[in-house]
CSV table of C-alpha atoms and ligand atoms in Angstrom, one decimal:
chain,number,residue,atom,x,y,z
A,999,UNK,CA,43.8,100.5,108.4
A,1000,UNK,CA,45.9,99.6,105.4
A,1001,UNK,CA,49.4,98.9,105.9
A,1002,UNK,CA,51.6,101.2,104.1
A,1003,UNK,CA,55.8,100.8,103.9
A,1004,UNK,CA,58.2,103.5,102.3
A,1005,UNK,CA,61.5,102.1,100.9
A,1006,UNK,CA,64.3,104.6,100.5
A,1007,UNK,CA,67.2,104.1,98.2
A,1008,UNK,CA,70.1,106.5,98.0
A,1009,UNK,CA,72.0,108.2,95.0
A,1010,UNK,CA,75.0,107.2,94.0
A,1011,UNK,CA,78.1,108.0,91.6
A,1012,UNK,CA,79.3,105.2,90.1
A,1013,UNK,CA,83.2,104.7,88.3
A,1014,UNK,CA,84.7,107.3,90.7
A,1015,UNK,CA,87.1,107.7,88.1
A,1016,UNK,CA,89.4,104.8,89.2
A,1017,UNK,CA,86.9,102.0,89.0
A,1018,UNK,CA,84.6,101.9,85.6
A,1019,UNK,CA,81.7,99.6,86.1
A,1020,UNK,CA,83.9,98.1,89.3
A,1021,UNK,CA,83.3,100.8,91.9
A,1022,UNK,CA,80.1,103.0,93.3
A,1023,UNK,CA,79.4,105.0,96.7
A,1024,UNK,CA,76.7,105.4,97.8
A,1025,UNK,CA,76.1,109.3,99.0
A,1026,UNK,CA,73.7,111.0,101.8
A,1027,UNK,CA,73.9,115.3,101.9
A,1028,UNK,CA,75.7,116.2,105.8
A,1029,UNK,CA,72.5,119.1,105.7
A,1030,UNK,CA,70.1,116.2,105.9
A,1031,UNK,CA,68.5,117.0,102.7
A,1032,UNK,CA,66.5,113.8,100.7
A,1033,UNK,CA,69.1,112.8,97.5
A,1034,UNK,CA,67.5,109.5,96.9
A,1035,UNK,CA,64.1,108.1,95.4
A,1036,UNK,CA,61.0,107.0,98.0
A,1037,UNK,CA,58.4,104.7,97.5
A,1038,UNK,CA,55.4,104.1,99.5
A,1039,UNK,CA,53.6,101.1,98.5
A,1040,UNK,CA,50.1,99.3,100.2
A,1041,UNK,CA,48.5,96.3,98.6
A,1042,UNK,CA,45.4,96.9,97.0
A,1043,UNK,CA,42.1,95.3,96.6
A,1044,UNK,CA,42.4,91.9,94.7
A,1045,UNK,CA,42.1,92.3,90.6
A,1046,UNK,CA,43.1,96.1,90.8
A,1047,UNK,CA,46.4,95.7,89.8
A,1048,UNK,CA,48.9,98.2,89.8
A,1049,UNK,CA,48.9,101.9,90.1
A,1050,UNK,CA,51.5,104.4,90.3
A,1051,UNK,CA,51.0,108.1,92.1
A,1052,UNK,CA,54.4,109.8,90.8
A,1053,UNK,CA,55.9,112.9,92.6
A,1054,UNK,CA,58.8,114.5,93.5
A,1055,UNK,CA,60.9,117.1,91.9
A,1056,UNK,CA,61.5,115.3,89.0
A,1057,UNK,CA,58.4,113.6,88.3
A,1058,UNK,CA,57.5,116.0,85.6
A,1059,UNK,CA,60.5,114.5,83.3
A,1060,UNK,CA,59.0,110.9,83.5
A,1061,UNK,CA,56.2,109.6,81.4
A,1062,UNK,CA,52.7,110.3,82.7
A,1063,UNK,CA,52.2,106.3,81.5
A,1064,UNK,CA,52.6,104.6,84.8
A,1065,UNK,CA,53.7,101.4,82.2
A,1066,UNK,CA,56.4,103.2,81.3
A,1067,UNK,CA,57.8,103.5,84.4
A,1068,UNK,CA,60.3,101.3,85.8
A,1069,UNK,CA,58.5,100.6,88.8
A,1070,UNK,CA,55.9,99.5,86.8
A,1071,UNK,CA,58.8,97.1,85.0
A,1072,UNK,CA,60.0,95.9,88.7
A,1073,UNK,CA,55.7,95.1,89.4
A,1074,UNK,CA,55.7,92.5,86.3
A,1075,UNK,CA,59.1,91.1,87.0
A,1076,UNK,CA,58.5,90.5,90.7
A,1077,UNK,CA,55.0,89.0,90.2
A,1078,UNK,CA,57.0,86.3,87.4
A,1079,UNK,CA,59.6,85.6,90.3
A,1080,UNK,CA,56.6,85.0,92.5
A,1081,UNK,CA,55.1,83.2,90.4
A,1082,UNK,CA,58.1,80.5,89.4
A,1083,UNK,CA,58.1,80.5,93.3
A,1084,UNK,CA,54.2,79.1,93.3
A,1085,UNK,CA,53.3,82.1,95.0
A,1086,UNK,CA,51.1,85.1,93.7
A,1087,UNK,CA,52.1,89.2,94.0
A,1088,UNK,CA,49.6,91.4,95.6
A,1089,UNK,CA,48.2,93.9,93.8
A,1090,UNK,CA,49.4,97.4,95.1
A,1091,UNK,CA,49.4,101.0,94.7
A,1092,UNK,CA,52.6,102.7,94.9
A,1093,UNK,CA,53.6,106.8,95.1
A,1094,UNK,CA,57.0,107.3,93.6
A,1095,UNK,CA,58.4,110.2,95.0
A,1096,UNK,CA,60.9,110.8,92.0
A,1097,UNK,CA,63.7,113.1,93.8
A,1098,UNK,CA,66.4,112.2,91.4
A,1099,UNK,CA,66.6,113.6,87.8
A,1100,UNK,CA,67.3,110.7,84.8
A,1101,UNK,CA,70.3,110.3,83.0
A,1102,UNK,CA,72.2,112.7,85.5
A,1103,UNK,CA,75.2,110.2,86.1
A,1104,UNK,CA,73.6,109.6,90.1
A,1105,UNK,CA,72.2,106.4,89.6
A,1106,UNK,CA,68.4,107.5,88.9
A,1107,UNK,CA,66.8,104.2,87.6
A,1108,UNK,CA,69.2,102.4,90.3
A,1109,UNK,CA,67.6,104.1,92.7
A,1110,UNK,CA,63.9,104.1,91.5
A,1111,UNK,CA,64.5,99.9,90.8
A,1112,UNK,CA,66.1,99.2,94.4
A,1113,UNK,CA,63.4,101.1,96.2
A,1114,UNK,CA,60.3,99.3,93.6
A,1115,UNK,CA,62.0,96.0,94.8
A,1116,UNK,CA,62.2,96.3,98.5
A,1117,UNK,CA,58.9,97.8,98.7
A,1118,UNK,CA,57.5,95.1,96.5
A,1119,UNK,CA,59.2,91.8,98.6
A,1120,UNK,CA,57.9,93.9,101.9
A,1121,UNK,CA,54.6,94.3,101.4
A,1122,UNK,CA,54.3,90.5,100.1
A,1123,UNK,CA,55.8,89.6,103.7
A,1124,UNK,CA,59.3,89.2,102.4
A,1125,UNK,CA,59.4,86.1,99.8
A,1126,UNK,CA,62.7,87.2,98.2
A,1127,UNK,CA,66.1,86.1,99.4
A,1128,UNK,CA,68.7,88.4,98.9
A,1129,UNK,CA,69.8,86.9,95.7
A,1130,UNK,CA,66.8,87.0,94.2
A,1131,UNK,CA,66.3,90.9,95.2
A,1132,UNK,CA,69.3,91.8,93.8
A,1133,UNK,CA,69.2,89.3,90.6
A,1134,UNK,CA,65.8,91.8,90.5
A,1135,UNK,CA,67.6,94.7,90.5
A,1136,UNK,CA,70.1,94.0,87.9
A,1137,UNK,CA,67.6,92.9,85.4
A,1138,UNK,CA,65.7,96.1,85.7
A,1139,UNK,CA,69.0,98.2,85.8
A,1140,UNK,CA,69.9,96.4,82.5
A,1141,UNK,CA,66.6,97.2,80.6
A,1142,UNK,CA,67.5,100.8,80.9
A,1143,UNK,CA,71.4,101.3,80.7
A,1144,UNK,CA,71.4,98.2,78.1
A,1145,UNK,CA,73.7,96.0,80.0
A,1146,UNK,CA,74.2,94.5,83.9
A,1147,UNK,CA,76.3,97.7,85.6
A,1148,UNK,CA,76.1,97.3,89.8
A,1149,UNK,CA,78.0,100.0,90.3
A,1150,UNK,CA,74.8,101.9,91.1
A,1151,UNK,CA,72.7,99.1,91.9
A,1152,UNK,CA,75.1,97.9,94.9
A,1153,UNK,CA,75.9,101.4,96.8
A,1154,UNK,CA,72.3,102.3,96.3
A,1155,UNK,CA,71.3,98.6,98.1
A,1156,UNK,CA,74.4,98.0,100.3
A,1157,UNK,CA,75.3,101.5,100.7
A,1158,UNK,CA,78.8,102.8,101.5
A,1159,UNK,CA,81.5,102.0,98.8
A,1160,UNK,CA,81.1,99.4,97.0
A,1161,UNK,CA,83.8,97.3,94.4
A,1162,UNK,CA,82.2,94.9,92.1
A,1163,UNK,CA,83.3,91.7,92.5
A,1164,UNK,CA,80.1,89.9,90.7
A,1165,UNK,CA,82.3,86.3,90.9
A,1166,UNK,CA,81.5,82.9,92.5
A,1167,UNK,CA,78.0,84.7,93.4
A,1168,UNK,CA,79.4,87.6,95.3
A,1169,UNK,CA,78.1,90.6,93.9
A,1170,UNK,CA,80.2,93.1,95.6
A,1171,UNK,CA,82.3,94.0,98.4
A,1172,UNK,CA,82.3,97.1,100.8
A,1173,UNK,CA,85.2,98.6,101.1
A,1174,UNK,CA,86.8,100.9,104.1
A,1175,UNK,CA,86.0,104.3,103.4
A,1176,UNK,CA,87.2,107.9,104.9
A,1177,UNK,CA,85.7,109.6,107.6
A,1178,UNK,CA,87.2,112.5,106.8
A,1179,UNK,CA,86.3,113.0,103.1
A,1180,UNK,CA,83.3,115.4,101.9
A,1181,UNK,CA,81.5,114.7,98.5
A,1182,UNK,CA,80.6,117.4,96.4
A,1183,UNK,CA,78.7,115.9,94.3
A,1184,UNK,CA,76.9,118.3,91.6
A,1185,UNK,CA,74.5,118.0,88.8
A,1186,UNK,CA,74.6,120.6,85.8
A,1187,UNK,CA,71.1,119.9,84.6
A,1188,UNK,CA,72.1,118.3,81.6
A,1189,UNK,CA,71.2,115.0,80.7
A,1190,UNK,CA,73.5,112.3,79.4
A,1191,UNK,CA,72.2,108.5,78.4
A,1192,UNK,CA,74.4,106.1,79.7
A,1193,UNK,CA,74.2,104.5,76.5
A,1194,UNK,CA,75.2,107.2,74.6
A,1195,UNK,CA,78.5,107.6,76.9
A,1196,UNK,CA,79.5,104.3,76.3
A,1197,UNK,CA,78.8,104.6,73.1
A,1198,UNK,CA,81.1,107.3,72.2
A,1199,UNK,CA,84.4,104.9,74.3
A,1200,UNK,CA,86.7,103.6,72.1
A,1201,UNK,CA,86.1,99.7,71.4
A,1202,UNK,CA,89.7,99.0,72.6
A,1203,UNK,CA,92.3,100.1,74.8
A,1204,UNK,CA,96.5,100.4,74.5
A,1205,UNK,CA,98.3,98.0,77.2
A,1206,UNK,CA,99.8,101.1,79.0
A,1207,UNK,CA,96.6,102.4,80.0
A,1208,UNK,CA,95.1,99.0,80.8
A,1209,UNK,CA,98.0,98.6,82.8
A,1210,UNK,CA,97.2,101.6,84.3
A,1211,UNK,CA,93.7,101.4,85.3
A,1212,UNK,CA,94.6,98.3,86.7
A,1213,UNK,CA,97.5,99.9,88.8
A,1214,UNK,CA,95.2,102.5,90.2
A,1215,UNK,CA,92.4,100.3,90.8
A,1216,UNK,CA,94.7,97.6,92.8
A,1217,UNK,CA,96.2,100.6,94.8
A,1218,UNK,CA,93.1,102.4,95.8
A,1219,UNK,CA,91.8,99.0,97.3
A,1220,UNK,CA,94.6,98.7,98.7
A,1221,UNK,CA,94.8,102.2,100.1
A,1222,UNK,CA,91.3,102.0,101.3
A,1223,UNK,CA,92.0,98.7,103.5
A,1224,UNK,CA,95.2,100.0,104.7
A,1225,UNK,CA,93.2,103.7,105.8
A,1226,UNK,CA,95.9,105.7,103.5
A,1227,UNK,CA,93.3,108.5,102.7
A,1228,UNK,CA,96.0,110.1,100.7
A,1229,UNK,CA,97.0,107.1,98.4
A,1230,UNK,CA,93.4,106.3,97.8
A,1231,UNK,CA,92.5,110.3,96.8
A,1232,UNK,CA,95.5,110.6,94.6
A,1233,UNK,CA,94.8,106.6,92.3
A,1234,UNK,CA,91.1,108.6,92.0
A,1235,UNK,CA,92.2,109.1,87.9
A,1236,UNK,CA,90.4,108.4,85.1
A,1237,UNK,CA,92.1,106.8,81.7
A,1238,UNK,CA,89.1,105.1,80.9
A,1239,UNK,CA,86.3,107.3,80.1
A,1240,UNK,CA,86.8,110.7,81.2
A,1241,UNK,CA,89.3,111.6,78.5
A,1242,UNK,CA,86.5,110.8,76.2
A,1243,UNK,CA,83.2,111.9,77.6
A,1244,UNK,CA,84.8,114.9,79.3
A,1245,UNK,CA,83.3,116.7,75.7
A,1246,UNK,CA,79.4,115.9,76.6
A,1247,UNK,CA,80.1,117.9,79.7
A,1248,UNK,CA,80.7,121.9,79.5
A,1249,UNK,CA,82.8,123.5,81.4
A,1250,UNK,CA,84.4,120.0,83.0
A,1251,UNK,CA,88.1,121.2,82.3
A,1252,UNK,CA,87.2,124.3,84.5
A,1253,UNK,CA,85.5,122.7,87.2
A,1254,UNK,CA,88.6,120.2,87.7
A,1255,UNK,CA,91.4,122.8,87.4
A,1256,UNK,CA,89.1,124.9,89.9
A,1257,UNK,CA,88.8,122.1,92.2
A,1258,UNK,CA,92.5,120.6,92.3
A,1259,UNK,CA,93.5,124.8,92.6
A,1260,UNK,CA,91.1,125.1,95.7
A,1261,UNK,CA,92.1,122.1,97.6
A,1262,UNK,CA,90.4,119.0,96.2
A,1263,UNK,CA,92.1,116.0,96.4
A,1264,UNK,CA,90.6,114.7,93.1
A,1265,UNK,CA,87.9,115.7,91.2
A,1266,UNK,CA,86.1,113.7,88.1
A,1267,UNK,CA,82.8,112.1,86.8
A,1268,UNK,CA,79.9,110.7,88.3
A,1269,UNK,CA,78.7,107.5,86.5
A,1270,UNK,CA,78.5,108.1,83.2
A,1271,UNK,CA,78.0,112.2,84.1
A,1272,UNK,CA,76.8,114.7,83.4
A,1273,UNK,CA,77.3,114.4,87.4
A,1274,UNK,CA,80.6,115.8,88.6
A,1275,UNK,CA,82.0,115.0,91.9
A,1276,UNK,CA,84.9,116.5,94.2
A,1277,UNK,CA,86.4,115.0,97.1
A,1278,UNK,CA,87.6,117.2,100.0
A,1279,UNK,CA,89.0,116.9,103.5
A,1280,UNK,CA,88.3,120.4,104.7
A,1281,UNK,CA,84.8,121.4,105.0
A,1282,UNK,CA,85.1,125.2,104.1
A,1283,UNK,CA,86.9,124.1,100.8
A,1284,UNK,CA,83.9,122.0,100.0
A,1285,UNK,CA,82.1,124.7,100.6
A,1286,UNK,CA,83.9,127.0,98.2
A,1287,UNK,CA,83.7,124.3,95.8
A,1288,UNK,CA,79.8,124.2,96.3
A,1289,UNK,CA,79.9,127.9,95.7
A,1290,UNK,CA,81.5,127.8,92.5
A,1291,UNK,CA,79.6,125.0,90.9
A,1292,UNK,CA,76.4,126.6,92.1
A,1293,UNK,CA,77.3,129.8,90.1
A,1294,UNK,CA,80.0,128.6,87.2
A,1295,UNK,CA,78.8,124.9,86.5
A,1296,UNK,CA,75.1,124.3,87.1
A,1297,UNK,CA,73.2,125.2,83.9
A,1298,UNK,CA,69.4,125.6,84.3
A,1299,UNK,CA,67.4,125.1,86.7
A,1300,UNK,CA,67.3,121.3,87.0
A,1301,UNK,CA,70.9,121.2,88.5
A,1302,UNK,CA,72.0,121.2,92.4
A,1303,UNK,CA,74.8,120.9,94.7
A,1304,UNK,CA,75.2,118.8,97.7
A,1305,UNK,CA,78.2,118.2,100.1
A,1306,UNK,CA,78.1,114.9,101.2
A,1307,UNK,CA,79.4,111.9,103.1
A,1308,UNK,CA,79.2,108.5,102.0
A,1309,UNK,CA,75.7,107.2,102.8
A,1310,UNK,CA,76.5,103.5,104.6
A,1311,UNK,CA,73.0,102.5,105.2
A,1312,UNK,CA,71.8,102.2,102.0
A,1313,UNK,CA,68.3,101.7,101.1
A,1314,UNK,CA,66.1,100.7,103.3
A,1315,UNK,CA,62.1,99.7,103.9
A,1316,UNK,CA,60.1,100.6,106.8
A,1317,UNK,CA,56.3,100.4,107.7
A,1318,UNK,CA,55.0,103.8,108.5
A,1319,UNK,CA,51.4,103.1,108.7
A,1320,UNK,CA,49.5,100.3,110.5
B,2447,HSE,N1,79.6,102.4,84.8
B,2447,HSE,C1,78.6,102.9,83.9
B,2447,HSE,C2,79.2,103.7,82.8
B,2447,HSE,C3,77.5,103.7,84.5
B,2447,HSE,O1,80.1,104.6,83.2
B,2447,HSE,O2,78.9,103.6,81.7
B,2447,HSE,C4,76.8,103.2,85.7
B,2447,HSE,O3,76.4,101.9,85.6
């Protein structure tokens, strides 16, 4: 029988406002629905090479060239890292089950490039350190967004919140998070390159609002290792990039004010959007907040809603056939 593993890497919404390219959570629906890409992944017969089975909600917005996948990507770069190690990659067969949608601001090719890495190191028996995994993982991020951003590679990996420290080779750090917060975390349907949102940031910022960002940023670590829930929910603001990219999604302005007028504690952008996200204490408010996205906010029929909690396993592998 052949084996077979499935890896499983969360979504996740990177910035949360206070932290641009420092910050991400990871995030896991409290229904139990999937909000994260699978892989499952079994070595194939020598000089077969790769192949790609791709599924999933969303696999109809990829490219039918396995090649052009990133998984595909994550295949050639793990069998060079192999390869500089004197070893050689298996050949394998994958099936992408593609459960995220692509440029939605919820770390799509974070989480189809942590799942294609874990899969890949498992089913070569585990060759990787964890340096080299996640060295993996950036590389690939980076082909896609056009520069090194963790802020979706490390929730999606570590899970949980994660600030990015990415200094004296420590990638990132997990903070304390809150029990008692709810996630709605909504996508309109609409997509939005992360290139293109950068893009469109101005090229330099005045010393009040670098002063700022770094004010809020300090205090919301701060808040999170000290447990003050309401500190931490109230440094959740954007001087960064929402003020700017707030235009690339419709009907933001309304979603906020709804949000802060039904009992959110902050409301704002999910990586680089069009993602939105709201964070609650009280469940029926989330709820409400679900409601109203699902009718007001979501624009076709790509979008959804989820209430969530932060997701603090992160991606993981697992051998489900023997
Ligand atoms: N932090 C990035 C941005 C997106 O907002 O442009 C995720 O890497």
């Amino acid at each position: 029988m052949t084996i077979v593993y499935r890896a499983y890497a969360p979504a996740s919404a990177a910035n949360l406002s206070v932290g641009f390219d420092l910050l991400g959570a990871a995030l896991k629906p409290i229904d139990g629905q999937i909000l994260g890409d699978e892989i499952y992944i079994s070595q194939a017969e020598k000089g077969q090479g790769f192949s790609l089975d791709v599924t999933g909600r969303y696999a109809g917005k990829l490219s039918s060239d396995p090649k052009k996948n990133i998984v595909y990507d994550a295949f050639v770069l793990f069998s060079k890292m192999m390869q500089q190690k004197g070893l050689v990659a298996p050949d394998v067969h994958m099936g992408l089950s593609k459960n995220l949608p692509v440029c939605s601001g919820l770390g799509s090719s974070a989480a189809s490039s942590v799942a294609a890495v874990i899969a890949l190191d498992a089913v070569a028996g585990n060759p990787l350190s964890e340096q080299e995994k996640i060295d993996l993982m950036g590389q690939l991020e980076s082909s896609i967004s056009g520069g090194i951003h963790y802020d979706n590679i490390a929730p999606c990996y570590f899970g949980g919140l994660q600030l990015i420290i990415n200094e004296n080779g420590v990638i990132s750090q997990t903070l304390p998070d809150f029990d008692n917060w709810y996630w709605v975390s909504c996508f309109p349907g609409l997509k939005v390159s992360t290139s293109e949102a950068r893009a469109i940031l101005p090229p330099h910022y005045s010393r009040s609002d670098t002063i700022t960002y770094g004010r809020h940023l300090a205090a919301f670590v701060d808040a999170c290792h000290r447990g003050d829930h309401k500190l931490a929910a109230r440094c959740l603001s954007d001087v960064i990039a929402e003020p700017y990219r707030k235009q690339l999604i419709p009907g933001f302005d309304a979603m906020r004010d709804f949000a802060l007028q039904h009992g959110a504690m902050s409301a704002g952008i999910s990586g680089s959007g069009s993602s939105v996200f709201a964070v609650f204490e009280d469940l029926a408010m989330a709820e409400q907040m679900k409601v109203y996205l699902e009718r007001e906010f979501i624009a076709n029929e790509d979008g959804f809603c989820h209430i969530c909690k932060l997701d603090r396993r992160g991606a993981y592998v697992e051998k489900v056939e023997d």
